[in-house]
Rosetta silent file (secondary structure, phi, psi, omega in degrees, C-alpha in Angstrom):
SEQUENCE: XXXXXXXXXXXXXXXXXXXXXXXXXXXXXXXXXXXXXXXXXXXXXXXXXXXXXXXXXXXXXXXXXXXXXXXXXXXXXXXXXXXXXXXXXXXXXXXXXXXXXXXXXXXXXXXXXXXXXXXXXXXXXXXXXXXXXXXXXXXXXXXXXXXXXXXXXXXXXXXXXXXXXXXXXXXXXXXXXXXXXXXXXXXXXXXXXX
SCORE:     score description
SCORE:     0.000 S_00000001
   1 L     0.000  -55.561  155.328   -6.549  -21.641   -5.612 S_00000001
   2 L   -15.834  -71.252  167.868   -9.901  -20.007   -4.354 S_00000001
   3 L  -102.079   64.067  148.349   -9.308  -17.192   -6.924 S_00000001
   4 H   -37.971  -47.769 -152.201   -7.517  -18.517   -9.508 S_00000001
   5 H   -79.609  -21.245  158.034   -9.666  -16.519  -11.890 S_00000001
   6 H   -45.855  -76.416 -164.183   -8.603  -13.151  -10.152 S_00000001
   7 H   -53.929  -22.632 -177.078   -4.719  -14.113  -10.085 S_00000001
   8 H   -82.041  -41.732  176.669   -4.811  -14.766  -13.970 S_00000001
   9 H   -56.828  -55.477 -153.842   -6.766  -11.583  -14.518 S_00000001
  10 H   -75.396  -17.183 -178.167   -4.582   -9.686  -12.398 S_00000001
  11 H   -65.530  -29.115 -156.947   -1.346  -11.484  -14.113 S_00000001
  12 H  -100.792  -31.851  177.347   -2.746  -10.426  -17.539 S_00000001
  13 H   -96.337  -41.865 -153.461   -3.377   -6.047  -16.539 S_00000001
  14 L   -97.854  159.554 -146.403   -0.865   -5.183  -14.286 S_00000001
  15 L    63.647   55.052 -179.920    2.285   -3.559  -15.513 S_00000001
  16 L  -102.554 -174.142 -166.011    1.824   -3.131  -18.935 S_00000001
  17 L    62.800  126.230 -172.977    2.609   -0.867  -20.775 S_00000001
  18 H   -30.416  -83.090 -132.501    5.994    0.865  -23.076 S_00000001
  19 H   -71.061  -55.030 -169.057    6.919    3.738  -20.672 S_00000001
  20 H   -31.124  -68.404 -150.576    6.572    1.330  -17.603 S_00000001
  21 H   -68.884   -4.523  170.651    8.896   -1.575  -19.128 S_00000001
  22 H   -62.494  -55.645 -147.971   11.537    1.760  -20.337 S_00000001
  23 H   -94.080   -0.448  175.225   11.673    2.593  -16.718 S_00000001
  24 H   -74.515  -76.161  164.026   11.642   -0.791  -15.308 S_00000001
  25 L    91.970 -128.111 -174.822   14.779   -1.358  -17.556 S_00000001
  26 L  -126.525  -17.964  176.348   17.276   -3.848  -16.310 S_00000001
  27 L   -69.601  -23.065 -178.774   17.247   -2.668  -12.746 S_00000001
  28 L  -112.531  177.199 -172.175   13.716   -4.247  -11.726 S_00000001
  29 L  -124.334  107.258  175.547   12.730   -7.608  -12.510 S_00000001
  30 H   -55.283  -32.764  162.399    9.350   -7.404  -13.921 S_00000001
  31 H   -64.185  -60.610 -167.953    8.083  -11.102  -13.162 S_00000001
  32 H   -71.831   -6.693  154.059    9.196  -10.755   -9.759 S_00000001
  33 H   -38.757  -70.260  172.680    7.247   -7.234   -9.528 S_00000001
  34 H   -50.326  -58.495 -172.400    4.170   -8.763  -10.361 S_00000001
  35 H   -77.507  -24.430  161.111    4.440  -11.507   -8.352 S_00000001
  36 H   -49.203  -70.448  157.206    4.994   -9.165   -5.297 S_00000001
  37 H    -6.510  -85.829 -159.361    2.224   -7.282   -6.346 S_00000001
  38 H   -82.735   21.489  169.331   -0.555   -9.446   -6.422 S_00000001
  39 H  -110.442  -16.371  177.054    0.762  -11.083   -3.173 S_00000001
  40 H   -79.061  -15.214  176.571    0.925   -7.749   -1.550 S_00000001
  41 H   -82.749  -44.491 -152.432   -2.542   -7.291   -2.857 S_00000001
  42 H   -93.577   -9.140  127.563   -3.991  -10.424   -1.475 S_00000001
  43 H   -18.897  -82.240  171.072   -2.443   -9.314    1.570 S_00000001
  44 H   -61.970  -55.742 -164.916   -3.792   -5.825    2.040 S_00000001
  45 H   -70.518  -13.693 -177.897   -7.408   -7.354    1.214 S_00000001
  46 H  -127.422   -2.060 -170.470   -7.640  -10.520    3.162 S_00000001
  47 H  -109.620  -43.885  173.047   -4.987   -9.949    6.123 S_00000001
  48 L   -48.629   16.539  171.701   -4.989   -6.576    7.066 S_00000001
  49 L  -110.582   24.687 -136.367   -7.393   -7.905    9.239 S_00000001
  50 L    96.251  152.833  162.256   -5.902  -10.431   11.094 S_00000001
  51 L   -85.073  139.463  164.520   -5.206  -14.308    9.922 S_00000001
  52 L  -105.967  152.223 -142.593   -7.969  -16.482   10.312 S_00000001
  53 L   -93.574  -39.419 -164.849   -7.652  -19.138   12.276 S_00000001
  54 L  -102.550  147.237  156.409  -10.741  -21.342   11.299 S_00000001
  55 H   -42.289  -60.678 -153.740  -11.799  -23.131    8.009 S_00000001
  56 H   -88.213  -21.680  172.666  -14.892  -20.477    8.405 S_00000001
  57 H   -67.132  -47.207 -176.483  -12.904  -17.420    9.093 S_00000001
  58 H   -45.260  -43.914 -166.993  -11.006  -18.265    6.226 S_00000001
  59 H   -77.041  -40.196  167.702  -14.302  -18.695    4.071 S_00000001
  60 H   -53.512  -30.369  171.018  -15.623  -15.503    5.624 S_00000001
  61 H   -63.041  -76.486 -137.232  -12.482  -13.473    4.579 S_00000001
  62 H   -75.216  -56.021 -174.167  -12.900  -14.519    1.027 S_00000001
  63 H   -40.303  -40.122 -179.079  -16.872  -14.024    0.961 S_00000001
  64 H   -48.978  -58.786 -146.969  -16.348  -10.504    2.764 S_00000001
  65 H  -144.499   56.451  166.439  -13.469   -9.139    0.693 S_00000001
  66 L  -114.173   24.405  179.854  -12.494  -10.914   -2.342 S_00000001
  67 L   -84.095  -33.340  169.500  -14.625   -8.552   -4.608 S_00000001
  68 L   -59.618  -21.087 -153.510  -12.151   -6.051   -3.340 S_00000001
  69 H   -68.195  -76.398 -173.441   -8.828   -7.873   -4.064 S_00000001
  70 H   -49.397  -14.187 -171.521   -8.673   -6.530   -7.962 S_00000001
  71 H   -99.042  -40.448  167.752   -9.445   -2.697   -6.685 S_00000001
  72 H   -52.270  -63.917 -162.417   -6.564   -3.196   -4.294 S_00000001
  73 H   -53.516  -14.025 -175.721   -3.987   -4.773   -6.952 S_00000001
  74 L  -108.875    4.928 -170.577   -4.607   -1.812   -8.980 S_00000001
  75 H   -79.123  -76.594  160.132   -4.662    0.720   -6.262 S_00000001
  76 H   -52.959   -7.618  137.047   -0.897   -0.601   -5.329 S_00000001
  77 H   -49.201  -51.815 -160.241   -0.027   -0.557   -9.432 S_00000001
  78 H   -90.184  -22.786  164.652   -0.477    3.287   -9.574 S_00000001
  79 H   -99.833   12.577  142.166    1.861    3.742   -6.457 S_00000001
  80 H   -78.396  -57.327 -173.224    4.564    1.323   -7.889 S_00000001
  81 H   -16.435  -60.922  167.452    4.082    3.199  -11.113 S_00000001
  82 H   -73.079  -11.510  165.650    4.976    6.104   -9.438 S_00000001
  83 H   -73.094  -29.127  171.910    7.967    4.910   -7.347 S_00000001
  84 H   -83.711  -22.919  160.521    9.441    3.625  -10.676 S_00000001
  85 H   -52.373  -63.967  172.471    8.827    7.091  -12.204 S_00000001
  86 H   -53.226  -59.458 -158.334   10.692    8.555   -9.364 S_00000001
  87 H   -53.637  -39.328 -153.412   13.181    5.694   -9.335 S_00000001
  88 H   -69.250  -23.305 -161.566   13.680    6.183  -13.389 S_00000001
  89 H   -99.622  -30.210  175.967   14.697    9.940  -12.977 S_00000001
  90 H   -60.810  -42.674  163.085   16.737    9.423  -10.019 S_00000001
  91 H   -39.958  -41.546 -173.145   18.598    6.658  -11.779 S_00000001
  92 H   -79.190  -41.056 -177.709   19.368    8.947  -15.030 S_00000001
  93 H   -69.066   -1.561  165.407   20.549   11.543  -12.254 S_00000001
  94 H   -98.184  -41.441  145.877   22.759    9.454  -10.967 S_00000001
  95 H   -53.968  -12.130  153.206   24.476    8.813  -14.026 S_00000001
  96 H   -44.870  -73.430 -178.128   24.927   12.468  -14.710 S_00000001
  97 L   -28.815  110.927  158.872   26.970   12.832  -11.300 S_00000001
  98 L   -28.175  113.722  165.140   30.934   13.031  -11.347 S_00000001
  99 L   -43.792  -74.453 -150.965   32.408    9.577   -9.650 S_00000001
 100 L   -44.989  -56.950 -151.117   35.155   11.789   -8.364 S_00000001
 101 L   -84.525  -35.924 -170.054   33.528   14.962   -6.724 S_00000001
 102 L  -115.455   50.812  163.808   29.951   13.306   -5.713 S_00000001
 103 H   -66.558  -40.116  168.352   31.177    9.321   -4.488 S_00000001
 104 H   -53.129  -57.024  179.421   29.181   10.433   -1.269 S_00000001
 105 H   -61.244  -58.695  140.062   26.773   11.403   -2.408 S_00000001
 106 H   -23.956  -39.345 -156.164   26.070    8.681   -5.098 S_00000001
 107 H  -106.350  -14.785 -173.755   26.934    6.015   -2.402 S_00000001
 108 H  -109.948  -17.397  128.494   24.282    7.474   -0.337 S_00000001
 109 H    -6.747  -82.114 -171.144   21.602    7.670   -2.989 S_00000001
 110 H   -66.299  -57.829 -178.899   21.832    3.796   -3.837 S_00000001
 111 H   -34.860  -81.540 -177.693   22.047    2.862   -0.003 S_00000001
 112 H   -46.434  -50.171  171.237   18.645    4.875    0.454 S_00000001
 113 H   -54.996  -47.861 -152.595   17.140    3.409   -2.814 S_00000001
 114 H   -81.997  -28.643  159.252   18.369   -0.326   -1.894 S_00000001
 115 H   -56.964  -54.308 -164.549   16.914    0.371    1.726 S_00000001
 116 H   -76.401  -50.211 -165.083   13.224    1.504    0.291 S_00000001
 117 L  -133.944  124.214 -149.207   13.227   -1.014   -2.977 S_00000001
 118 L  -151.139 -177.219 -167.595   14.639   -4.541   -2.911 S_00000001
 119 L   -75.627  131.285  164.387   13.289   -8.151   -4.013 S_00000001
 120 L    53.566   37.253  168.545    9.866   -8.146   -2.313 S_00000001
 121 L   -90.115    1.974  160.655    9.734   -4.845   -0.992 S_00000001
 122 L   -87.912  -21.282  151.268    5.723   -4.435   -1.891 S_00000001
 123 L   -89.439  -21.748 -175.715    4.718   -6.982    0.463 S_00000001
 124 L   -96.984    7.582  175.812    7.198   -6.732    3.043 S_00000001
 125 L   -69.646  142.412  161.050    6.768   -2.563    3.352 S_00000001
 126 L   -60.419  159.120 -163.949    4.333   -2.237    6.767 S_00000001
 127 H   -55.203  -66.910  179.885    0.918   -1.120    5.066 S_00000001
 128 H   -38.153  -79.583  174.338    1.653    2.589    6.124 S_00000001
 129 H   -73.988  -10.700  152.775    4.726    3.201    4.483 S_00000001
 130 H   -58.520  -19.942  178.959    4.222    1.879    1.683 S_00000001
 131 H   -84.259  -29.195  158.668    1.720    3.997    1.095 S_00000001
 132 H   -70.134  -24.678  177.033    4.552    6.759    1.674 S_00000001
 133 H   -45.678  -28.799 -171.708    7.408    5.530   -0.608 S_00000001
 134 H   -67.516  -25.920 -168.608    5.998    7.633   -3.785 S_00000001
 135 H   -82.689  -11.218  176.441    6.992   10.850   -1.273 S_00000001
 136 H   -67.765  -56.620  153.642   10.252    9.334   -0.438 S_00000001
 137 L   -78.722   15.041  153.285   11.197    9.408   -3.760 S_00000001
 138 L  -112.120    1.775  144.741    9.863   12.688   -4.990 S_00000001
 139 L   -74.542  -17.905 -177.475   11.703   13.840   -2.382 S_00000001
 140 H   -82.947  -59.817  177.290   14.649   11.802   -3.386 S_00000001
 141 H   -90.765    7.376  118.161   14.335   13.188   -6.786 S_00000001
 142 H   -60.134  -71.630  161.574   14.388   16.780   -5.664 S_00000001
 143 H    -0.565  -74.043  179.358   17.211   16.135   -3.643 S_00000001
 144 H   -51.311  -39.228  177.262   18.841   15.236   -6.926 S_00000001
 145 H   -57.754  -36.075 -171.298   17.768   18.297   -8.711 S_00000001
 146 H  -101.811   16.859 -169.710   19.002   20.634   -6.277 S_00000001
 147 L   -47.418  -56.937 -174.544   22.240   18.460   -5.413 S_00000001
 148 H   -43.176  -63.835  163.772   24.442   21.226   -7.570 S_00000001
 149 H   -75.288   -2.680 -178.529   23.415   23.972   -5.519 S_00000001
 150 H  -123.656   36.576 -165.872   22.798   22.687   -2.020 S_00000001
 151 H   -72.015  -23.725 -168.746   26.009   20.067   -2.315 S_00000001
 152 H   -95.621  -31.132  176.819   27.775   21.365    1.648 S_00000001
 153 H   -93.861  -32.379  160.412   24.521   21.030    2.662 S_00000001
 154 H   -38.118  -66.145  168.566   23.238   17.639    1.422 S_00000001
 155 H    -7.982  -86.569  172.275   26.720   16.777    2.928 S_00000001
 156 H   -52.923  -37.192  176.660   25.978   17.449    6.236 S_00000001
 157 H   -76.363  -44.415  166.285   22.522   16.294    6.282 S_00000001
 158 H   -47.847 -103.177 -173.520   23.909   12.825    4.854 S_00000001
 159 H   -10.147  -90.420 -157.482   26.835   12.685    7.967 S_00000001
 160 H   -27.745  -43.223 -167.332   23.531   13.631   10.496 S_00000001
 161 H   -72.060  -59.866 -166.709   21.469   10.666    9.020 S_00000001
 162 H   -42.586   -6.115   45.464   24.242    8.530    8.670 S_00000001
 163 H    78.672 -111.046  157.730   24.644    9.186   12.239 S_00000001
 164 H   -43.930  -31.711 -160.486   21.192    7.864   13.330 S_00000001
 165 H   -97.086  -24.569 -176.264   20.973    5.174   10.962 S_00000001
 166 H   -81.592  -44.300 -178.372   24.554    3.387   12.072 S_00000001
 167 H   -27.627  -80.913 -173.548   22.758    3.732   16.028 S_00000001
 168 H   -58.196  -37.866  160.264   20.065    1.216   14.760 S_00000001
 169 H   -62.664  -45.990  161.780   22.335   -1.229   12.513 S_00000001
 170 H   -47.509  -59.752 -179.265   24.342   -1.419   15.538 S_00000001
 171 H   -54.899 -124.140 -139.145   21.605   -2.487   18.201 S_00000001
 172 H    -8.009  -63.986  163.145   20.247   -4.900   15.064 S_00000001
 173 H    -9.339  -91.701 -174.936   23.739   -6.122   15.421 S_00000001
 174 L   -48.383  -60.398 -171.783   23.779   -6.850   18.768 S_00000001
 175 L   -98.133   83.566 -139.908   20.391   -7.514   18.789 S_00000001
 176 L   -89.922   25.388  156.617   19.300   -9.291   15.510 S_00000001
 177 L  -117.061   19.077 -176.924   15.095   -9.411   16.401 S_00000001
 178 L   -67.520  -47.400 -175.093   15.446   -5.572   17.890 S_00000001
 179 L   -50.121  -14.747  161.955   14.222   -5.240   13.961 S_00000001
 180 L   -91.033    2.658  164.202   10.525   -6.727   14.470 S_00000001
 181 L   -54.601  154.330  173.139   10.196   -4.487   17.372 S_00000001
 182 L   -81.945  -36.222  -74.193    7.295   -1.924   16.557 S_00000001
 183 H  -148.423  -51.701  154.633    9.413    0.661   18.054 S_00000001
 184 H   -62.389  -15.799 -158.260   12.378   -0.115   15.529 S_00000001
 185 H   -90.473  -60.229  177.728   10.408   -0.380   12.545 S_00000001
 186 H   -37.084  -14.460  165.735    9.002    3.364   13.729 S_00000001
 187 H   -71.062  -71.029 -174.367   12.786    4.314   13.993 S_00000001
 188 H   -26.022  -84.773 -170.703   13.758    2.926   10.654 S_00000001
 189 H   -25.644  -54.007 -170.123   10.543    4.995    9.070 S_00000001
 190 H   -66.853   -7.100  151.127   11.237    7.964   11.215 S_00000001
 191 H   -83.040  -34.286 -172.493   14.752    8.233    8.931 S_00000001
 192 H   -84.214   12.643  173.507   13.593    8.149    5.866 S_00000001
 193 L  -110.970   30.950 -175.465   11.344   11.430    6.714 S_00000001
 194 L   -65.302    0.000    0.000   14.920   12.895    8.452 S_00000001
């Protein structure tokens, strides 16, 4: 309620535009984008500090840093932009692919997209990697380009991750708060830059 007049502004610029809502499509939900957004913005700008604890931190937060809050939301616009640019070309290159000969491949694609981008994956990425996701997926969408010619090895490098990555879904099994460890979340990360 403090910035209403922010949240309306930022409701009214961000994500606009024709090539966005092509590549958006039917796979993202554009409301709930938005709404992600500007909560991941009001996040980065008033939290990444701590919570405040007091009526006065809290007042102190907003005097301090809510001139920043629109310079964030649009900061975190131009790297969703680009993760749905990457997403959009991986997506057509996945419908290229043969069910029969690339099912592996394919199934390991959407698993790695559905890991990085999910309902409320712009506020719940750690600060850090979010700021890494556009290279996950320009790496993701090389991958795809050179899938024809490097297919035995993409193989094998899929088996290797898959590999590490069942290790950690097991303890998270066993242990289902191993996942708020810093030490897991630094695992998790440290796969997708296998």
């Amino acid at each position: 309620l403090e910035l209403a007049t922010q949240t309306k502004y930022l409701r009214k610029e961000l994500l606009k535009g024709n090539d966005l809502q092509l590549q958006l499509s039917a796979e993202y939900d554009r409301q709930g984008l938005l709404d992600d957004l500007i909560a991941a913005a009001f996040n980065h700008t008033f939290f990444d500090y701590g919570l405040p604890f007091t009526q006065q931190d809290f007042r102190q937060r907003l005097e301090q840093h809510s001139a920043k809050l629109v310079a964030k939301a649009v900061e975190l616009e131009k790297l969703l932009r680009t993760i749905v640019a990457h997403d959009y070309k991986i997506r057509q290159a996945l419908l290229k692919l043969d069910n029969r000969s690339m099912a592996a491949v394919k199934k390991d694609v959407e698993q790695q997209r559905a890991a990085l981008v999910y309902s409320g994956f712009i506020y719940q990425t750690p600060v850090a990697n979010f700021y890494d996701l556009p290279r996950y997926f320009s790496s993701l969408a090389i991958r795809m380009e050179r899938l024809q010619s490097q297919l035995q090895k993409d193989l094998l490098h899929t088996a290797e991750l898959h590999e590490l990555t069942q290790r950690l879904l097991e303890l998270e099994k066993e242990n289902p708060a191993i996942e708020l460890l810093p030490a897991a979340v630094e695992y998790r990360w440290m796969l997708e830059e296998y």
